[in-house]
Coordinates of N, CA, C and O in Angstrom, one line a residue:
X1 N 0.8 -1.2 0.0 CA 0.0 0.0 0.0 C 0.9 1.3 0.0 O 0.5 2.2 -0.6
X2 N 2.0 1.2 0.7 CA 2.9 2.4 0.7 C 3.4 2.7 -0.6 O 3.6 3.9 -1.0
X3 N 3.7 1.7 -1.4 CA 4.3 1.9 -2.8 C 3.2 2.6 -3.6 O 3.5 3.5 -4.4
X4 N 2.0 2.2 -3.5 CA 0.9 2.8 -4.3 C 0.7 4.3 -3.9 O 0.6 5.1 -4.7
X5 N 0.8 4.6 -2.6 CA 0.6 5.9 -2.1 C 1.8 6.8 -2.6 O 1.6 8.0 -3.0
X6 N 3.0 6.2 -2.6 CA 4.2 7.0 -3.2 C 4.0 7.3 -4.6 O 4.3 8.3 -5.1
X7 N 3.5 6.3 -5.4 CA 3.2 6.5 -6.8 C 2.2 7.6 -7.0 O 2.4 8.5 -7.9
X8 N 1.1 7.6 -6.3 CA 0.1 8.6 -6.4 C 0.7 10.0 -6.1 O 0.4 11.0 -6.7
X9 N 1.5 10.1 -5.0 CA 2.1 11.3 -4.6 C 3.0 11.8 -5.8 O 3.0 13.0 -6.1
X10 N 3.8 10.9 -6.4 CA 4.7 11.3 -7.5 C 3.9 11.8 -8.6 O 4.2 12.8 -9.2
X11 N 2.8 11.2 -9.0 CA 2.0 11.6 -10.1 C 1.4 13.0 -9.9 O 1.3 13.8 -10.7
X12 N 0.9 13.2 -8.6 CA 0.4 14.6 -8.3 C 1.5 15.6 -8.3 O 1.3 16.7 -8.8
X13 N 2.7 15.2 -7.9 CA 3.9 16.1 -7.9 C 4.2 16.6 -9.3 O 4.6 17.8 -9.5
X14 N 4.1 15.7 -10.3 CA 4.5 16.1 -11.7 C 3.3 16.6 -12.5 O 3.4 16.9 -13.6
X15 N 2.1 16.7 -11.8 CA 1.0 17.3 -12.4 C 0.0 16.4 -13.1 O -0.8 16.9 -13.9
X16 N -0.1 15.2 -12.7 CA -1.1 14.3 -13.3 C -2.1 14.0 -12.2 O -1.8 13.6 -11.1
X17 N -3.4 14.3 -12.6 CA -4.5 14.1 -11.6 C -5.0 12.7 -11.8 O -5.2 12.2 -12.9
X18 N -5.3 12.0 -10.6 CA -5.8 10.7 -10.6 C -7.2 10.7 -10.1 O -7.5 9.8 -9.2
X19 N -8.0 11.6 -10.5 CA -9.4 11.6 -10.0 C -10.3 10.6 -10.8 O -9.9 10.1 -11.8
X20 N -11.5 10.3 -10.3 CA -12.3 9.4 -10.9 C -12.8 9.8 -12.3 O -13.2 9.0 -13.1
X21 N -12.7 11.1 -12.5 CA -13.1 11.6 -13.9 C -12.1 11.2 -14.9 O -12.3 11.3 -16.1
X22 N -10.9 10.8 -14.5 CA -9.9 10.4 -15.5 C -10.1 9.0 -16.0 O -9.6 8.7 -17.1
X23 N -11.0 8.3 -15.3 CA -11.2 6.9 -15.8 C -12.6 6.8 -16.3 O -13.5 7.5 -15.9
X24 N -12.8 5.9 -17.3 CA -14.1 5.8 -17.9 C -14.8 4.5 -17.4 O -14.2 3.4 -17.3
X25 N -16.0 4.6 -16.9 CA -16.8 3.4 -16.5 C -17.3 2.7 -17.6 O -17.6 1.5 -17.5
X26 N -17.5 3.3 -18.8 CA -18.0 2.7 -20.0 C -16.8 2.3 -20.8 O -16.0 3.1 -21.2
X27 N -16.7 1.0 -21.2 CA -15.6 0.6 -22.0 C -15.5 1.2 -23.4 O -14.5 1.2 -24.0
X28 N -16.6 1.7 -23.9 CA -16.7 2.2 -25.3 C -16.3 3.7 -25.3 O -16.0 4.2 -26.4
X29 N -16.2 4.3 -24.2 CA -15.9 5.7 -24.2 C -14.4 5.9 -24.0 O -13.8 5.4 -23.0
X30 N -13.7 6.5 -25.0 CA -12.2 6.6 -24.9 C -11.9 7.6 -23.8 O -12.6 8.6 -23.6
X31 N -10.8 7.4 -23.1 CA -10.3 8.3 -22.1 C -9.2 9.1 -22.7 O -8.2 8.5 -23.2
X32 N -9.2 10.4 -22.6 CA -8.2 11.3 -23.1 C -7.1 11.4 -22.1 O -7.2 11.8 -21.0
X33 N -5.8 11.0 -22.6 CA -4.7 11.1 -21.6 C -4.3 12.6 -21.4 O -4.5 13.4 -22.2
X34 N -3.8 12.8 -20.2 CA -3.5 14.2 -19.8 C -1.9 14.3 -19.9 O -1.2 13.6 -19.3
X35 N -1.5 15.3 -20.7 CA -0.1 15.6 -20.9 C 0.1 17.0 -20.5 O -0.2 18.0 -21.2
X36 N 0.5 17.2 -19.2 CA 0.7 18.5 -18.7 C 2.0 19.1 -19.1 O 2.9 18.5 -19.6
X37 N 2.1 20.4 -18.8 CA 3.4 21.1 -19.1 C 4.5 20.6 -18.3 O 5.6 20.4 -18.8
X38 N 4.3 20.2 -17.1 CA 5.3 19.7 -16.2 C 5.8 18.3 -16.7 O 7.0 18.0 -16.7
X39 N 4.9 17.5 -17.2 CA 5.3 16.2 -17.8 C 6.1 16.4 -19.1 O 7.1 15.6 -19.3
X40 N 5.7 17.3 -19.9 CA 6.5 17.6 -21.1 C 7.9 18.0 -20.8 O 8.9 17.6 -21.3
X41 N 8.0 18.9 -19.8 CA 9.3 19.4 -19.3 C 10.2 18.3 -18.7 O 11.4 18.2 -19.0
X42 N 9.5 17.4 -18.0 CA 10.2 16.2 -17.4 C 10.8 15.3 -18.5 O 11.9 14.9 -18.5
X43 N 10.0 15.0 -19.6 CA 10.4 14.2 -20.7 C 11.5 14.9 -21.5 O 12.5 14.2 -21.9
X44 N 11.4 16.2 -21.7 CA 12.5 16.9 -22.4 C 13.8 16.9 -21.6 O 14.9 16.7 -22.2
X45 N 13.7 17.0 -20.3 CA 14.9 16.9 -19.5 C 15.6 15.5 -19.6 O 16.8 15.4 -19.7
X46 N 14.8 14.5 -19.5 CA 15.3 13.1 -19.6 C 15.9 12.9 -20.9 O 17.0 12.3 -21.0
X47 N 15.3 13.3 -22.0 CA 15.9 13.1 -23.3 C 17.2 13.8 -23.4 O 18.2 13.3 -24.0
X48 N 17.3 15.1 -22.9 CA 18.5 15.8 -23.0 C 19.6 15.2 -22.2 O 20.8 15.1 -22.6
X49 N 19.3 14.6 -21.0 CA 20.3 14.0 -20.2 C 20.8 12.7 -20.8 O 22.0 12.4 -20.8
X50 N 19.9 12.0 -21.5 CA 20.4 10.7 -22.2 C 21.3 11.0 -23.3 O 22.3 10.4 -23.5
X51 N 20.9 12.0 -24.1 CA 21.7 12.4 -25.3 C 23.0 13.0 -24.9 O 24.1 12.7 -25.5
X52 N 23.0 13.8 -23.8 CA 24.3 14.5 -23.4 C 25.3 13.5 -22.9 O 26.5 13.7 -23.1
X53 N 24.9 12.3 -22.4 CA 25.9 11.3 -22.0 C 26.7 10.8 -23.1 O 27.9 10.5 -22.9
X54 N 26.2 10.8 -24.3 CA 27.0 10.4 -25.5 C 28.0 11.4 -25.8 O 29.2 11.1 -26.1
X55 N 27.7 12.7 -25.8 CA 28.6 13.7 -26.3 C 29.6 14.1 -25.2 O 30.6 14.6 -25.5
X56 N 29.2 14.0 -23.9 CA 30.2 14.4 -22.9 C 31.4 13.5 -22.8 O 32.5 14.0 -22.4
X57 N 31.3 12.3 -23.2 CA 32.4 11.4 -23.1 C 33.4 11.5 -24.2 O 34.5 11.1 -24.1
X58 N 33.0 12.1 -25.3 CA 33.9 12.2 -26.5 C 35.2 13.0 -26.2 O 36.3 12.5 -26.5
X59 N 35.2 14.2 -25.6 CA 36.5 14.8 -25.3 C 37.3 14.1 -24.2 O 38.5 14.2 -24.1
X60 N 36.6 13.4 -23.3 CA 37.3 12.8 -22.2 C 37.9 11.5 -22.6 O 38.9 11.1 -21.9
X61 N 37.4 10.8 -23.5 CA 37.9 9.4 -23.9 C 39.4 9.5 -24.3 O 40.2 8.6 -24.1
X62 N 39.8 10.6 -25.0 CA 41.2 10.8 -25.4 C 42.1 10.8 -24.2 O 43.3 10.3 -24.3
X63 N 41.7 11.3 -23.1 CA 42.5 11.4 -21.9 C 42.5 10.0 -21.1 O 43.4 9.7 -20.5
X64 N 41.4 9.4 -21.2 CA 41.2 8.1 -20.4 C 41.8 6.9 -21.0 O 42.3 6.0 -20.4
X65 N 41.7 6.8 -22.4 CA 42.1 5.6 -23.1 C 43.5 5.2 -22.8 O 43.7 4.0 -22.6
X66 N 44.5 6.0 -22.8 CA 45.9 5.5 -22.6 C 46.0 5.0 -21.2 O 46.8 4.0 -20.9
X67 N 45.3 5.5 -20.2 CA 45.4 5.0 -18.8 C 44.8 3.6 -18.7 O 45.3 2.8 -17.8
X68 N 43.9 3.2 -19.5 CA 43.3 1.9 -19.4 C 43.8 0.9 -20.5 O 43.3 -0.2 -20.7
X69 N 44.8 1.4 -21.3 CA 45.4 0.6 -22.3 C 44.7 0.4 -23.6 O 44.8 -0.6 -24.2
X70 N 43.9 1.4 -24.0 CA 43.2 1.3 -25.2 C 43.9 2.1 -26.3 O 44.4 3.2 -26.0
X71 N 43.9 1.6 -27.5 CA 44.4 2.4 -28.6 C 43.4 3.4 -29.1 O 42.2 3.4 -28.7
X72 N 43.8 4.4 -29.9 CA 42.8 5.4 -30.3 C 41.7 4.8 -31.1 O 40.5 5.3 -31.0
X73 N 42.0 3.8 -32.0 CA 40.9 3.3 -32.8 C 39.9 2.5 -31.9 O 38.7 2.6 -32.2
X74 N 40.3 1.8 -30.9 CA 39.4 1.1 -30.0 C 38.6 2.1 -29.2 O 37.4 1.9 -28.9
X75 N 39.3 3.1 -28.7 CA 38.6 4.1 -27.8 C 37.6 4.9 -28.6 O 36.6 5.2 -28.0
X76 N 37.8 5.1 -29.8 CA 36.8 5.8 -30.6 C 35.5 5.0 -30.8 O 34.4 5.6 -31.0
X77 N 35.5 3.7 -30.6 CA 34.3 2.9 -30.7 C 33.4 3.0 -29.5 O 32.2 2.7 -29.5
X78 N 34.0 3.4 -28.4 CA 33.3 3.5 -27.1 C 32.2 4.6 -27.2 O 31.0 4.3 -26.8
X79 N 32.5 5.7 -27.8 CA 31.5 6.8 -27.8 C 30.7 6.8 -29.1 O 29.8 7.7 -29.2
X80 N 30.8 5.9 -29.9 CA 30.0 5.9 -31.2 C 28.8 5.0 -31.1 O 28.9 4.0 -30.5

């Protein structure tokens, strides 16, 4: 039960409402998903963080590769 309450708290914190109006009692009625500004900003931040990890390692690999015994050609494969 504590995990469920934590999940509901998190959803409220990022701007998703879990009220009964969000759910449909009739199976034929489609439910419109809610995409708030906070959720869009959260997704944008996550995408930026994931992509930046690829590019941040490129200038550093030249310094790290000799220390761990990698040649330049092998080290270049790490960040590609």
